[in-house]
Amino acid sequence: MVADEELKNPIRSHHDIDKENAKFMKKAIKHYESLANRAASNGHIIDIYSADVNQTGLHEMKYCVNYTGGHMILADSFNTSLFRQSFQRVFLKDAKSEFRMGFGSVVEVKTSRELKVSGAIGACMSLNLKNQYVSETETGVGGTNAWKIAGIYPNTTLAIFFDVVNQQASPIPQGGRGYIQFINTYQHSSGTKRVRVTTVARK
């Protein structure tokens, strides 16, 4: 529930959210976050398409989209050109007439000994892999070097954060490089399983 059943009581406004004066908000967010976790764990993408001149509780439902890599489109009407263009863009096809999307993506990051992974920010959930690549410092979704993204698209962005580890026993030499490998495994819309590996070196 995001609004009172009686019409005399309006749905919370932005001012109510800022002042933490929204009666149903915390409970609703908790419910939708739990639902989003279940959906993402099972590899489901949640897209929300809403057309209404009034608010529909999208603030409370944000985790459904954020955790699963889905889309949230809000407009005054389903007939507006902006809504139709946004909706069509989600289902664009490439030159082979295949949807430009992937499913069940697992992004794993491996590093050389000079670096450790602190975390990620983006539409992902932790796979809780604790190993030699994981930093004790957590940034965003941390404590792991692998994340699951239910739905990925050409414009999907994930920010990965690192810590530089300078051990006294074997300090990093002047001008030394740290190596990072990104491994992305996902199912393409054609049904094929794909693995994309990118290795980079940074000073």
C-alpha positions in Angstrom: 0.0 0.0 0.0 1.4 3.4 -1.0 -1.8 5.5 -0.5 -4.8 5.6 1.9 -8.0 3.9 0.6 -10.0 7.1 1.4 -9.9 9.6 -1.4 -9.9 12.5 1.0 -6.3 11.6 2.0 -3.9 12.3 -1.0 -0.8 10.2 -1.8 2.4 11.5 -0.3 4.1 14.4 -2.1 7.8 15.1 -2.6 7.6 17.4 0.5 6.2 14.5 2.6 9.1 12.3 1.4 11.7 15.0 2.3 10.2 15.5 5.7 9.7 11.7 6.3 6.0 12.3 6.7 4.8 9.6 4.3 2.8 7.1 6.3 3.1 4.0 4.1 6.4 4.7 2.4 8.9 2.7 4.6 6.8 -0.4 4.7 6.0 -0.3 1.0 9.7 0.2 0.1 10.7 -2.7 2.3 8.0 -4.9 0.5 9.2 -3.9 -3.0 12.9 -4.3 -2.1 12.2 -7.9 -0.9 10.2 -8.6 -4.1 13.1 -7.1 -6.1 15.6 -9.3 -4.4 13.6 -12.4 -5.1 13.1 -11.4 -8.8 16.8 -10.6 -9.3 17.9 -13.9 -7.6 15.7 -15.8 -10.0 16.9 -13.9 -13.0 13.7 -11.9 -13.7 13.7 -8.4 -15.1 11.0 -6.0 -13.8 10.0 -3.1 -16.2 7.5 -0.5 -15.0 5.5 1.4 -17.5 3.2 4.0 -15.9 0.9 6.6 -17.5 -1.1 8.7 -15.1 -1.5 12.4 -14.3 -1.2 11.4 -10.6 1.6 9.7 -8.7 1.5 5.9 -8.8 4.1 5.0 -6.1 7.1 4.7 -8.4 9.4 5.9 -5.6 8.4 2.9 -3.5 8.9 0.5 -6.4 12.3 1.8 -7.5 14.2 -1.2 -6.2 12.3 -3.5 -8.6 13.9 -1.7 -11.5 17.3 -1.0 -9.8 18.0 -4.5 -8.7 16.9 -6.3 -11.8 18.2 -4.0 -14.5 14.8 -3.1 -15.8 13.2 0.1 -17.2 10.9 2.6 -15.5 9.0 4.9 -17.9 6.5 7.5 -16.6 4.3 9.7 -18.7 0.9 11.5 -18.6 -0.5 9.1 -21.2 0.4 5.9 -23.0 -0.5 7.8 -26.2 2.2 10.5 -25.9 5.0 10.3 -28.5 7.6 10.5 -25.8 6.2 7.4 -24.1 5.9 5.5 -27.4 9.4 6.3 -28.4 10.8 5.3 -25.0 8.9 2.0 -25.1 10.0 1.2 -28.6 13.6 1.9 -27.8 13.6 -0.8 -25.2 12.7 -3.4 -27.8 15.0 -2.2 -30.6 16.6 -5.0 -32.7 20.1 -5.2 -34.2 21.0 -5.9 -37.9 20.3 -9.7 -37.3 16.8 -8.8 -36.1 17.7 -9.9 -32.5 16.8 -7.9 -29.4 19.6 -5.7 -28.1 19.5 -7.3 -24.6 21.1 -10.1 -22.6 19.8 -12.1 -19.6 21.3 -13.5 -16.4 24.5 -11.7 -16.6 27.3 -12.5 -14.1 30.1 -9.9 -13.9 33.3 -11.2 -12.2 36.4 -9.0 -11.6 39.8 -10.4 -11.0 42.9 -8.4 -10.2 46.7 -8.6 -9.7 48.0 -8.6 -6.1 48.4 -4.8 -6.1 44.6 -4.2 -6.3 41.5 -5.4 -4.5 37.8 -4.9 -5.4 35.9 -2.7 -3.0 32.5 -2.9 -4.7 30.1 -1.9 -7.5 27.4 0.7 -8.1 24.7 -0.1 -10.6 21.7 -2.3 -11.2 23.3 -5.4 -9.7 23.2 -7.7 -6.7 26.0 -9.4 -4.8 26.9 -13.0 -5.4 28.8 -12.9 -2.1 32.1 -14.4 -3.4 34.7 -13.7 -0.8 38.3 -14.5 -2.0 41.7 -12.9 -2.5 40.4 -10.3 -4.9 38.0 -8.7 -2.3 38.9 -5.6 -0.3 37.9 -5.1 3.4 36.7 -1.6 2.4 33.2 -1.7 0.9 31.9 0.8 -1.6 28.4 0.3 -3.0 27.6 -3.4 -3.3 30.8 -4.7 -1.7 32.3 -7.8 0.0 32.4 -9.7 -3.3 34.1 -9.7 -6.7 31.1 -11.0 -8.6 27.6 -9.5 -9.2 24.5 -10.7 -11.0 22.5 -8.4 -13.4 19.2 -9.9 -14.5 19.0 -7.8 -17.7 21.8 -6.0 -19.6 21.6 -3.7 -22.6 24.2 -1.9 -24.7 23.8 1.2 -22.4 24.0 -0.8 -19.1 26.6 0.8 -16.8 28.3 -0.7 -13.8 31.0 1.3 -11.8 33.6 -0.9 -10.1 35.8 0.5 -7.3 39.2 -0.7 -6.3 41.7 -0.3 -3.4 45.5 -0.1 -4.0 47.3 -2.6 -1.8 50.9 -1.7 -1.0 52.3 -4.5 1.1 55.5 -3.7 3.1 57.1 -7.1 2.4 56.8 -6.5 -1.4 56.1 -2.9 -2.2 54.8 -1.8 -5.6 57.8 -0.8 -7.8 57.9 2.7 -9.2 55.9 2.9 -12.4 54.4 -0.5 -11.7 51.1 -1.6 -13.2 48.0 -3.2 -11.8 46.0 -5.7 -13.9 42.2 -6.0 -13.9 40.1 -8.6 -15.7 36.4 -8.2 -16.3 34.5 -11.4 -17.1 30.9 -11.0 -18.2 28.9 -14.2 -18.8 25.3 -13.8 -20.1 22.6 -15.3 -22.3 22.1 -13.4 -25.5 18.5 -12.8 -26.8 19.2 -15.3 -29.5 19.5 -18.0 -26.8 23.3 -18.4 -27.0 25.5 -18.2 -23.9 28.3 -15.6 -24.3 31.4 -14.8 -22.3 33.1 -11.4 -22.8 36.5 -10.9 -21.2 38.3 -7.6 -21.0 41.8 -7.2 -19.5 43.3 -3.8 -18.7 46.5 -2.6 -17.1 46.8 0.7 -15.2 49.7 2.5 -13.6 
